[in-house]
PDB file of C-alpha atoms in Angstrom:
ATOM      1  CA  MET A 166     253.121  36.252  74.192  1.00  0.00           C
ATOM      2  CA  SER A 167     255.530  38.062  76.235  1.00  0.00           C
ATOM      3  CA  ASP A 168     254.637  40.572  79.663  1.00  0.00           C
ATOM      4  CA  THR A 169     257.461  42.725  79.505  1.00  0.00           C
ATOM      5  CA  LEU A 170     256.466  46.014  78.897  1.00  0.00           C
ATOM      6  CA  LEU A 171     260.033  47.407  79.276  1.00  0.00           C
ATOM      7  CA  GLN A 172     263.761  45.500  78.556  1.00  0.00           C
ATOM      8  CA  VAL A 173     266.301  47.820  78.322  1.00  0.00           C
ATOM      9  CA  GLU A 174     269.736  46.677  77.248  1.00  0.00           C
ATOM     10  CA  ASP A 175     273.367  47.191  78.104  1.00  0.00           C
ATOM     11  CA  ILE A 176     271.807  51.273  77.406  1.00  0.00           C
ATOM     12  CA  ARG A 177     275.290  53.443  77.646  1.00  0.00           C
ATOM     13  CA  VAL A 178     275.503  57.219  78.089  1.00  0.00           C
ATOM     14  CA  ARG A 179     278.034  59.783  78.535  1.00  0.00           C
ATOM     15  CA  PHE A 180     278.533  63.266  79.681  1.00  0.00           C
ATOM     16  CA  PRO A 181     281.593  65.341  78.334  1.00  0.00           C
ATOM     17  CA  VAL A 182     283.184  67.323  80.981  1.00  0.00           C
ATOM     18  CA  LYS A 183     286.171  68.852  81.307  1.00  0.00           C
ATOM     19  CA  GLY A 184     289.277  65.861  81.325  1.00  0.00           C
ATOM     20  CA  GLY A 185     287.104  63.514  79.681  1.00  0.00           C
ATOM     21  CA  PHE A 186     283.561  61.671  80.197  1.00  0.00           C
ATOM     22  CA  VAL A 187     281.307  60.796  82.662  1.00  0.00           C
ATOM     23  CA  HIS A 188     280.016  57.174  81.964  1.00  0.00           C
ATOM     24  CA  ALA A 189     276.054  58.121  83.655  1.00  0.00           C
ATOM     25  CA  LEU A 190     275.241  54.485  82.551  1.00  0.00           C
ATOM     26  CA  ASP A 191     277.884  52.513  81.166  1.00  0.00           C
ATOM     27  CA  GLY A 192     275.805  48.962  80.237  1.00  0.00           C
ATOM     28  CA  VAL A 193     272.626  48.668  82.193  1.00  0.00           C
ATOM     29  CA  SER A 194     270.063  46.002  81.749  1.00  0.00           C
ATOM     30  CA  LEU A 195     266.055  45.950  83.580  1.00  0.00           C
ATOM     31  CA  ASP A 196     263.409  44.224  82.199  1.00  0.00           C
ATOM     32  CA  VAL A 197     259.837  45.582  83.947  1.00  0.00           C
ATOM     33  CA  ARG A 198     256.595  43.037  83.650  1.00  0.00           C
ATOM     34  CA  ALA A 199     253.279  43.703  83.544  1.00  0.00           C
ATOM     35  CA  GLY A 200     252.079  44.701  86.874  1.00  0.00           C
ATOM     36  CA  GLU A 201     255.067  44.408  88.423  1.00  0.00           C
ATOM     37  CA  THR A 202     256.759  47.428  90.658  1.00  0.00           C
ATOM     38  CA  VAL A 203     260.628  47.510  90.234  1.00  0.00           C
ATOM     39  CA  ALA A 204     262.573  49.611  91.786  1.00  0.00           C
ATOM     40  CA  VAL A 205     265.948  51.320  91.134  1.00  0.00           C
ATOM     41  CA  VAL A 206     268.128  52.625  93.694  1.00  0.00           C
ATOM     42  CA  GLY A 207     271.854  53.873  94.331  1.00  0.00           C
ATOM     43  CA  GLU A 208     273.167  57.208  95.877  1.00  0.00           C
ATOM     44  CA  SER A 209     272.998  60.516  94.074  1.00  0.00           C
ATOM     45  CA  GLY A 210     274.482  60.619  90.664  1.00  0.00           C
ATOM     46  CA  CYS A 211     274.925  56.581  90.224  1.00  0.00           C
ATOM     47  CA  GLY A 212     272.447  56.731  87.179  1.00  0.00           C
ATOM     48  CA  LYS A 213     268.902  56.919  88.626  1.00  0.00           C
ATOM     49  CA  THR A 214     267.350  59.726  86.451  1.00  0.00           C
ATOM     50  CA  THR A 215     269.288  59.524  83.389  1.00  0.00           C
ATOM     51  CA  LEU A 216     267.958  55.605  83.432  1.00  0.00           C
ATOM     52  CA  ALA A 217     264.777  56.959  83.433  1.00  0.00           C
ATOM     53  CA  ARG A 218     265.434  60.209  80.808  1.00  0.00           C
ATOM     54  CA  ALA A 219     266.407  57.305  78.351  1.00  0.00           C
ATOM     55  CA  ILE A 220     263.720  55.321  78.639  1.00  0.00           C
ATOM     56  CA  LEU A 221     261.255  58.121  78.375  1.00  0.00           C
ATOM     57  CA  GLY A 222     263.273  59.423  74.744  1.00  0.00           C
ATOM     58  CA  LEU A 223     264.959  62.835  76.458  1.00  0.00           C
ATOM     59  CA  GLN A 224     268.373  60.914  76.978  1.00  0.00           C
ATOM     60  CA  PRO A 225     270.107  60.280  73.899  1.00  0.00           C
ATOM     61  CA  PHE A 226     272.540  57.235  74.679  1.00  0.00           C
ATOM     62  CA  GLU A 227     275.239  55.747  72.706  1.00  0.00           C
ATOM     63  CA  GLY A 228     274.422  51.787  72.853  1.00  0.00           C
ATOM     64  CA  GLY A 229     272.435  49.275  73.729  1.00  0.00           C
ATOM     65  CA  SER A 230     268.967  49.164  73.199  1.00  0.00           C
ATOM     66  CA  ILE A 231     265.309  49.740  74.717  1.00  0.00           C
ATOM     67  CA  ARG A 232     262.004  48.873  74.089  1.00  0.00           C
ATOM     68  CA  LEU A 233     258.915  50.036  75.380  1.00  0.00           C
ATOM     69  CA  GLY A 234     255.444  48.124  75.047  1.00  0.00           C
ATOM     70  CA  GLY A 235     257.449  45.950  72.295  1.00  0.00           C
ATOM     71  CA  ARG A 236     258.199  49.403  70.314  1.00  0.00           C
ATOM     72  CA  SER A 237     262.198  50.734  70.267  1.00  0.00           C
ATOM     73  CA  VAL A 238     262.732  54.084  72.206  1.00  0.00           C
ATOM     74  CA  GLN A 239     264.504  56.341  69.727  1.00  0.00           C
ATOM     75  CA  GLY A 240     263.107  60.173  71.322  1.00  0.00           C
ATOM     76  CA  VAL A 241     260.282  61.523  72.309  1.00  0.00           C
ATOM     77  CA  GLU A 242     257.205  59.706  69.629  1.00  0.00           C
ATOM     78  CA  LYS A 243     253.769  60.699  69.559  1.00  0.00           C
ATOM     79  CA  GLY A 244     251.364  58.777  71.211  1.00  0.00           C
ATOM     80  CA  GLN A 245     254.223  58.156  74.431  1.00  0.00           C
ATOM     81  CA  ALA A 246     252.209  59.317  76.624  1.00  0.00           C
ATOM     82  CA  SER A 247     249.861  56.237  76.657  1.00  0.00           C
ATOM     83  CA  ARG A 248     252.605  53.805  76.672  1.00  0.00           C
ATOM     84  CA  VAL A 249     254.419  55.659  79.620  1.00  0.00           C
ATOM     85  CA  GLY A 250     254.055  58.267  82.254  1.00  0.00           C
ATOM     86  CA  MET A 251     256.052  60.020  84.532  1.00  0.00           C
ATOM     87  CA  VAL A 252     255.742  61.271  87.790  1.00  0.00           C
ATOM     88  CA  TRP A 253     259.044  63.712  88.885  1.00  0.00           C
ATOM     89  CA  GLN A 254     260.229  64.411  92.222  1.00  0.00           C
ATOM     90  CA  ASP A 255     259.432  67.988  92.938  1.00  0.00           C
ATOM     91  CA  PRO A 256     255.362  68.422  91.598  1.00  0.00           C
ATOM     92  CA  TYR A 257     255.715  72.469  92.241  1.00  0.00           C
ATOM     93  CA  ALA A 258     258.463  72.401  89.483  1.00  0.00           C
ATOM     94  CA  SER A 259     257.045  69.592  87.337  1.00  0.00           C
ATOM     95  CA  LEU A 260     253.513  71.091  87.103  1.00  0.00           C
ATOM     96  CA  ASP A 261     253.253  74.927  84.890  1.00  0.00           C
ATOM     97  CA  PRO A 262     252.399  76.660  87.656  1.00  0.00           C
ATOM     98  CA  LYS A 263     250.274  79.644  85.235  1.00  0.00           C
ATOM     99  CA  TRP A 264     248.738  76.930  84.387  1.00  0.00           C
ATOM    100  CA  ARG A 265     245.249  75.565  86.457  1.00  0.00           C
ATOM    101  CA  VAL A 266     245.069  72.210  88.015  1.00  0.00           C
ATOM    102  CA  GLY A 267     242.159  70.979  85.552  1.00  0.00           C
ATOM    103  CA  LYS A 268     244.601  72.565  82.295  1.00  0.00           C
ATOM    104  CA  SER A 269     247.928  69.948  83.545  1.00  0.00           C
ATOM    105  CA  VAL A 270     245.963  66.532  84.552  1.00  0.00           C
ATOM    106  CA  ILE A 271     243.577  66.929  81.436  1.00  0.00           C
ATOM    107  CA  GLU A 272     246.299  67.856  78.655  1.00  0.00           C
ATOM    108  CA  PRO A 273     247.999  64.727  77.272  1.00  0.00           C
ATOM    109  CA  LEU A 274     244.025  63.497  76.925  1.00  0.00           C
ATOM    110  CA  LEU A 275     243.053  66.669  74.943  1.00  0.00           C
ATOM    111  CA  ILE A 276     246.401  65.761  73.186  1.00  0.00           C
ATOM    112  CA  ALA A 277     245.564  62.536  72.394  1.00  0.00           C
ATOM    113  CA  GLY A 278     242.075  63.915  70.857  1.00  0.00           C
ATOM    114  CA  ARG A 279     240.437  62.107  74.014  1.00  0.00           C
ATOM    115  CA  HIS A 280     237.728  64.265  76.827  1.00  0.00           C
ATOM    116  CA  GLU A 281     236.941  62.455  79.959  1.00  0.00           C
ATOM    117  CA  PRO A 282     235.564  64.651  82.873  1.00  0.00           C
ATOM    118  CA  ILE A 283     238.027  65.910  85.263  1.00  0.00           C
ATOM    119  CA  GLU A 284     236.123  65.116  87.946  1.00  0.00           C
ATOM    120  CA  GLY A 285     237.053  61.454  87.605  1.00  0.00           C
ATOM    121  CA  LEU A 286     240.639  61.910  87.326  1.00  0.00           C
ATOM    122  CA  LEU A 287     241.369  63.732  90.148  1.00  0.00           C
ATOM    123  CA  GLN A 288     238.534  61.888  92.851  1.00  0.00           C
ATOM    124  CA  ASP A 289     240.799  58.948  91.820  1.00  0.00           C
ATOM    125  CA  VAL A 290     243.718  60.663  93.095  1.00  0.00           C
ATOM    126  CA  GLY A 291     241.912  61.727  96.400  1.00  0.00           C
ATOM    127  CA  LEU A 292     241.565  64.995  95.270  1.00  0.00           C
ATOM    128  CA  ASP A 293     238.641  67.762  95.436  1.00  0.00           C
ATOM    129  CA  PRO A 294     237.389  67.943  91.902  1.00  0.00           C
ATOM    130  CA  ALA A 295     236.618  71.933  93.426  1.00  0.00           C
ATOM    131  CA  LEU A 296     240.475  71.617  93.185  1.00  0.00           C
ATOM    132  CA  ALA A 297     240.323  71.933  89.065  1.00  0.00           C
ATOM    133  CA  SER A 298     240.195  75.617  89.084  1.00  0.00           C
ATOM    134  CA  ARG A 299     243.045  76.220  91.960  1.00  0.00           C
ATOM    135  CA  TYR A 300     246.620  76.814  91.211  1.00  0.00           C
ATOM    136  CA  PRO A 301     249.603  74.758  92.046  1.00  0.00           C
ATOM    137  CA  HIS A 302     251.198  77.602  94.649  1.00  0.00           C
ATOM    138  CA  GLN A 303     247.614  77.486  95.943  1.00  0.00           C
ATOM    139  CA  LEU A 304     247.876  73.707  96.958  1.00  0.00           C
ATOM    140  CA  SER A 305     249.995  71.391  99.751  1.00  0.00           C
ATOM    141  CA  GLY A 306     252.719  69.408  98.351  1.00  0.00           C
ATOM    142  CA  GLY A 307     251.016  65.859  98.765  1.00  0.00           C
ATOM    143  CA  GLN A 308     248.144  67.729  96.815  1.00  0.00           C
ATOM    144  CA  ARG A 309     250.248  68.662  94.340  1.00  0.00           C
ATOM    145  CA  GLN A 310     251.668  65.182  93.844  1.00  0.00           C
ATOM    146  CA  ARG A 311     248.395  63.582  93.008  1.00  0.00           C
ATOM    147  CA  VAL A 312     247.705  66.201  90.188  1.00  0.00           C
ATOM    148  CA  ALA A 313     251.130  64.988  89.391  1.00  0.00           C
ATOM    149  CA  ILE A 314     249.854  61.305  89.448  1.00  0.00           C
ATOM    150  CA  ALA A 315     246.656  61.830  88.141  1.00  0.00           C
ATOM    151  CA  ARG A 316     248.261  63.562  84.995  1.00  0.00           C
ATOM    152  CA  ALA A 317     250.990  60.599  84.582  1.00  0.00           C
ATOM    153  CA  LEU A 318     247.580  58.121  84.625  1.00  0.00           C
ATOM    154  CA  ALA A 319     245.333  60.366  82.692  1.00  0.00           C
ATOM    155  CA  LEU A 320     245.788  58.201  79.477  1.00  0.00           C
ATOM    156  CA  ALA A 321     245.874  55.190  81.602  1.00  0.00           C
ATOM    157  CA  PRO A 322     249.993  54.124  80.046  1.00  0.00           C
ATOM    158  CA  PRO A 323     250.442  50.126  80.941  1.00  0.00           C
ATOM    159  CA  LEU A 324     253.882  51.578  82.616  1.00  0.00           C
ATOM    160  CA  VAL A 325     254.503  54.281  84.518  1.00  0.00           C
ATOM    161  CA  ILE A 326     258.210  56.030  85.655  1.00  0.00           C
ATOM    162  CA  CYS A 327     258.117  57.564  89.652  1.00  0.00           C
ATOM    163  CA  ASP A 328     261.457  59.403  90.332  1.00  0.00           C
ATOM    164  CA  GLU A 329     261.992  60.166  93.713  1.00  0.00           C
ATOM    165  CA  PRO A 330     258.134  61.142  94.704  1.00  0.00           C
ATOM    166  CA  THR A 331     258.071  61.307  97.750  1.00  0.00           C
ATOM    167  CA  ALA A 332     261.475  63.045  98.249  1.00  0.00           C
ATOM    168  CA  ALA A 333     260.167  66.512  98.916  1.00  0.00           C
ATOM    169  CA  LEU A 334     257.335  65.538 100.782  1.00  0.00           C
ATOM    170  CA  ASP A 335     256.574  65.512 104.622  1.00  0.00           C
ATOM    171  CA  LEU A 336     256.417  61.401 106.402  1.00  0.00           C
ATOM    172  CA  SER A 337     253.152  61.206 107.111  1.00  0.00           C
ATOM    173  CA  ILE A 338     252.129  62.342 103.299  1.00  0.00           C
ATOM    174  CA  GLN A 339     254.727  60.587 101.637  1.00  0.00           C
ATOM    175  CA  ALA A 340     252.842  57.382 103.434  1.00  0.00           C
ATOM    176  CA  GLN A 341     249.934  58.717 102.057  1.00  0.00           C
ATOM    177  CA  VAL A 342     251.118  58.514  98.107  1.00  0.00           C
ATOM    178  CA  LEU A 343     252.508  55.584  98.770  1.00  0.00           C
ATOM    179  CA  ASN A 344     249.392  54.102  99.717  1.00  0.00           C
ATOM    180  CA  LEU A 345     247.778  55.978  96.683  1.00  0.00           C
ATOM    181  CA  LEU A 346     250.338  54.259  94.595  1.00  0.00           C
ATOM    182  CA  LYS A 347     249.297  51.116  95.989  1.00  0.00           C
ATOM    183  CA  ASP A 348     245.617  51.306  95.485  1.00  0.00           C
ATOM    184  CA  LEU A 349     246.023  53.109  91.502  1.00  0.00           C
ATOM    185  CA  GLN A 350     248.322  49.435  90.722  1.00  0.00           C
ATOM    186  CA  ALA A 351     245.710  47.354  92.394  1.00  0.00           C
ATOM    187  CA  GLU A 352     243.008  48.921  90.457  1.00  0.00           C
ATOM    188  CA  LEU A 353     244.703  50.106  87.129  1.00  0.00           C
ATOM    189  CA  GLY A 354     246.871  47.198  86.936  1.00  0.00           C
ATOM    190  CA  CYS A 355     249.461  49.562  85.583  1.00  0.00           C
ATOM    191  CA  ALA A 356     253.460  48.504  86.059  1.00  0.00           C
ATOM    192  CA  TYR A 357     255.802  51.208  87.972  1.00  0.00           C
ATOM    193  CA  LEU A 358     259.642  51.785  87.665  1.00  0.00           C
ATOM    194  CA  TYR A 359     260.294  53.599  91.148  1.00  0.00           C
ATOM    195  CA  ILE A 360     263.428  55.844  91.433  1.00  0.00           C
ATOM    196  CA  SER A 361     264.499  56.512  95.037  1.00  0.00           C
ATOM    197  CA  HIS A 362     267.296  56.152  97.412  1.00  0.00           C
ATOM    198  CA  ASP A 363     264.914  55.677 100.128  1.00  0.00           C
ATOM    199  CA  LEU A 364     265.030  52.379 101.013  1.00  0.00           C
ATOM    200  CA  LEU A 365     262.284  51.952 103.900  1.00  0.00           C
ATOM    201  CA  THR A 366     259.515  53.287 100.506  1.00  0.00           C
ATOM    202  CA  VAL A 367     261.232  50.969  98.384  1.00  0.00           C
ATOM    203  CA  ARG A 368     260.914  47.948 100.745  1.00  0.00           C
ATOM    204  CA  PHE A 369     257.399  48.637 100.901  1.00  0.00           C
ATOM    205  CA  LEU A 370     256.408  49.537  97.442  1.00  0.00           C
ATOM    206  CA  ALA A 371     258.237  47.094  95.009  1.00  0.00           C
ATOM    207  CA  ASP A 372     258.413  43.882  94.152  1.00  0.00           C
ATOM    208  CA  ARG A 373     262.205  43.462  92.522  1.00  0.00           C
ATOM    209  CA  ILE A 374     264.929  45.725  93.573  1.00  0.00           C
ATOM    210  CA  ALA A 375     267.926  47.256  91.206  1.00  0.00           C
ATOM    211  CA  VAL A 376     270.816  48.832  93.193  1.00  0.00           C
ATOM    212  CA  MET A 377     272.801  50.717  90.439  1.00  0.00           C
ATOM    213  CA  TYR A 378     276.234  52.463  91.245  1.00  0.00           C
ATOM    214  CA  LEU A 379     278.331  54.630  89.199  1.00  0.00           C
ATOM    215  CA  GLY A 380     276.551  53.315  86.170  1.00  0.00           C
ATOM    216  CA  ARG A 381     276.076  49.904  86.701  1.00  0.00           C
ATOM    217  CA  ILE A 382     273.674  47.804  88.178  1.00  0.00           C
ATOM    218  CA  VAL A 383     275.594  45.521  90.444  1.00  0.00           C
ATOM    219  CA  GLU A 384     272.731  43.441  92.602  1.00  0.00           C
ATOM    220  CA  GLU A 385     269.034  42.860  91.119  1.00  0.00           C
ATOM    221  CA  GLY A 386     266.216  40.608  92.787  1.00  0.00           C
ATOM    222  CA  PRO A 387     263.173  39.905  94.618  1.00  0.00           C
ATOM    223  CA  THR A 388     262.774  43.153  96.852  1.00  0.00           C
ATOM    224  CA  ALA A 389     262.732  40.627 100.021  1.00  0.00           C
ATOM    225  CA  GLU A 390     265.425  38.272  99.336  1.00  0.00           C
ATOM    226  CA  VAL A 391     267.660  41.488  98.275  1.00  0.00           C
ATOM    227  CA  PHE A 392     266.801  42.819 101.421  1.00  0.00           C
ATOM    228  CA  ARG A 393     267.128  39.699 103.984  1.00  0.00           C
ATOM    229  CA  CYS A 394     270.642  38.931 102.418  1.00  0.00           C
ATOM    230  CA  PRO A 395     272.231  40.837 100.105  1.00  0.00           C
ATOM    231  CA  ARG A 396     275.105  39.715  97.837  1.00  0.00           C
ATOM    232  CA  HIS A 397     277.138  42.622  96.306  1.00  0.00           C
ATOM    233  CA  PRO A 398     279.208  44.288  99.263  1.00  0.00           C
ATOM    234  CA  TYR A 399     277.393  47.887  98.133  1.00  0.00           C
ATOM    235  CA  THR A 400     274.178  46.947  98.389  1.00  0.00           C
ATOM    236  CA  LYS A 401     274.910  45.729 101.862  1.00  0.00           C
ATOM    237  CA  ALA A 402     276.869  49.121 103.228  1.00  0.00           C
ATOM    238  CA  LEU A 403     273.564  50.652 101.285  1.00  0.00           C
ATOM    239  CA  LEU A 404     271.110  48.925 103.397  1.00  0.00           C
ATOM    240  CA  GLU A 405     273.185  48.991 106.328  1.00  0.00           C
ATOM    241  CA  SER A 406     273.245  52.878 106.023  1.00  0.00           C
ATOM    242  CA  SER A 407     269.409  52.575 105.731  1.00  0.00           C
ATOM    243  CA  PRO A 408     267.605  53.516 109.362  1.00  0.00           C
ATOM    244  CA  SER A 409     265.717  51.734 111.383  1.00  0.00           C
ATOM    245  CA  ILE A 410     264.157  51.148 114.808  1.00  0.00           C
ATOM    246  CA  GLU A 411     267.243  48.900 115.632  1.00  0.00           C
ATOM    247  CA  THR A 412     269.865  52.032 114.763  1.00  0.00           C
ATOM    248  CA  LEU A 413     267.705  54.634 116.033  1.00  0.00           C
ATOM    249  CA  GLY A 414     269.686  57.549 117.166  1.00  0.00           C
ATOM    250  CA  GLN A 415     272.655  56.022 116.063  1.00  0.00           C
ATOM    251  CA  LEU A 416     275.188  57.121 112.685  1.00  0.00           C
ATOM    252  CA  PRO A 417     276.006  54.204 110.040  1.00  0.00           C
ATOM    253  CA  GLU A 418     279.771  53.218 109.797  1.00  0.00           C
ATOM    254  CA  ALA A 419     281.364  55.662 106.660  1.00  0.00           C
ATOM    255  CA  ALA A 420     281.932  53.315 103.748  1.00  0.00           C
ATOM    256  CA  LYS A 421     286.000  53.178 103.539  1.00  0.00           C
ATOM    257  CA  GLY A 422     287.181  55.113 100.861  1.00  0.00           C
ATOM    258  CA  GLU A 423     286.132  57.650  98.813  1.00  0.00           C
ATOM    259  CA  LEU A 424     283.944  58.240  95.374  1.00  0.00           C
ATOM    260  CA  PRO A 425     285.930  57.490  92.398  1.00  0.00           C
ATOM    261  CA  ASP A 426     286.376  60.210  90.120  1.00  0.00           C
ATOM    262  CA  PRO A 427     283.624  60.240  87.866  1.00  0.00           C
ATOM    263  CA  THR A 428     286.050  60.128  84.708  1.00  0.00           C
ATOM    264  CA  THR A 429     288.201  57.035  85.385  1.00  0.00           C
ATOM    265  CA  ARG A 430     287.418  54.073  83.042  1.00  0.00           C
ATOM    266  CA  PHE A 431     287.484  51.130  85.698  1.00  0.00           C
ATOM    267  CA  VAL A 432     289.451  47.914  84.191  1.00  0.00           C
ATOM    268  CA  GLY A 433     288.316  45.851  87.500  1.00  0.00           C
ATOM    269  CA  CYS A 434     285.612  46.444  89.661  1.00  0.00           C
ATOM    270  CA  ARG A 435     284.398  50.084  90.104  1.00  0.00           C
ATOM    271  CA  PHE A 436     283.555  49.382  93.920  1.00  0.00           C
ATOM    272  CA  ALA A 437     286.976  47.663  94.621  1.00  0.00           C
ATOM    273  CA  GLY A 438     288.205  51.006  95.926  1.00  0.00           C
ATOM    274  CA  ARG A 439     286.036  51.135  99.010  1.00  0.00           C
ATOM    275  CA  CYS A 440     285.268  47.406  99.260  1.00  0.00           C
ATOM    276  CA  PRO A 441     286.294  45.935 102.207  1.00  0.00           C
ATOM    277  CA  LYS A 442     287.278  42.346 100.975  1.00  0.00           C
ATOM    278  CA  ALA A 443     288.342  43.074  97.829  1.00  0.00           C
ATOM    279  CA  GLN A 444     291.146  41.351  96.670  1.00  0.00           C
ATOM    280  CA  ASP A 445     293.605  41.374  93.761  1.00  0.00           C
ATOM    281  CA  LEU A 446     291.381  40.283  91.125  1.00  0.00           C
ATOM    282  CA  CYS A 447     288.498  42.578  91.704  1.00  0.00           C
ATOM    283  CA  LEU A 448     291.407  45.024  90.480  1.00  0.00           C
ATOM    284  CA  GLU A 449     292.127  42.930  87.497  1.00  0.00           C
ATOM    285  CA  ARG A 450     288.799  41.847  86.006  1.00  0.00           C
ATOM    286  CA  ASP A 451     285.617  43.111  85.688  1.00  0.00           C
ATOM    287  CA  PRO A 452     283.140  40.963  87.504  1.00  0.00           C
ATOM    288  CA  ALA A 453     280.702  38.846  85.256  1.00  0.00           C
ATOM    289  CA  VAL A 454     276.933  38.060  86.929  1.00  0.00           C
ATOM    290  CA  GLN A 455     276.543  35.381  88.552  1.00  0.00           C
ATOM    291  CA  ALA A 456     273.471  34.117  89.384  1.00  0.00           C
ATOM    292  CA  VAL A 457     272.430  32.935  92.983  1.00  0.00           C
ATOM    293  CA  GLY A 458     268.866  31.855  93.090  1.00  0.00           C
ATOM    294  CA  ASP A 459     266.568  34.773  91.904  1.00  0.00           C
ATOM    295  CA  VAL A 460     268.655  37.219  92.788  1.00  0.00           C
ATOM    296  CA  ARG A 461     271.917  38.289  89.920  1.00  0.00           C
ATOM    297  CA  VAL A 462     274.869  39.746  91.743  1.00  0.00           C
ATOM    298  CA  TRP A 463     277.725  41.519  89.669  1.00  0.00           C
ATOM    299  CA  CYS A 464     280.524  40.431  92.013  1.00  0.00           C
ATOM    300  CA  HIS A 465     283.905  38.287  92.187  1.00  0.00           C
ATOM    301  CA  PHE A 466     283.170  36.903  95.678  1.00  0.00           C
ATOM    302  CA  PRO A 467     279.112  37.455  96.195  1.00  0.00           C
ATOM    303  CA  GLU A 468     278.579  37.205 100.101  1.00  0.00           C
ATOM    304  CA  ALA A 469     275.758  34.788 101.497  1.00  0.00           C
ATOM    305  CA  ASP A 470     275.532  36.858 105.431  1.00  0.00           C
ATOM    306  CA  SER A 471     271.973  37.759 105.965  1.00  0.00           C
ATOM    307  CA  LEU A 472     270.906  40.742 107.869  1.00  0.00           C
ATOM    308  CA  GLY A 473     268.863  39.758 109.919  1.00  0.00           C
ATOM    309  CA  SER A 474     265.753  41.943 110.946  1.00  0.00           C
ATOM    310  CA  THR A 475     267.315  44.359 108.340  1.00  0.00           C
TER     311      THR A 475
END
């Protein structure tokens, strides 16, 4: 029996805008296996959150298929919270400000007809059970995010989607939340689909990484290998722009060119206009996937230069 929890195959989502359509997801395929963490990274607007919404059944898609726990995803279905949990970026926005913390956490259990002590759910995420009677505005940002994590895990779903879960937190609290996610995964055996633009947190948490650019995955593979030796020019540019001890106080070199019009229908590689190594073929033909060891890359001329200590 396959241990694949999530299978996304050739998903396509487009939004109508003045002058055409924005192809938010343009043929995205991705798998997540039991117990692993897969990170989806890329610039703002590349389609990461749209992918999460499609998996949750909140975003209709025009083509492709999504299977979650062996079942096809076609909108929001009864019992879906027991198959996938969700931790949104801003816990203050995702928690009802008129509900006490305890009510927010046990809501999934009540809907499912189950009853468990609120104390244990809060203790599992490192919170004092006494906070159950408080409102979200009475908690710190880190405490609110722990509440959101407790709610997402209340039904012990095998898959949890985390959409920029540390973006609204300061650095010290970010580290606490990341360690909490790791500890909970070790204890519960759940898998994470971790969506982020923060490569430092991705490197710490993820087993595999998928790099997205303008609605497409351009490189996917084991996190350590992709960080050590990025094959796609966009992946390399993304990693080189990430802060490190070696580049402290230095501004990264700006990528060549400008982001294309999001309504563009590409004939060749969508990164060709910004790629320093683009050739005529890149402008004429959409690159097919190439396998380099355990890494898959969508590029006509994949690089093989190690970034060394990056």
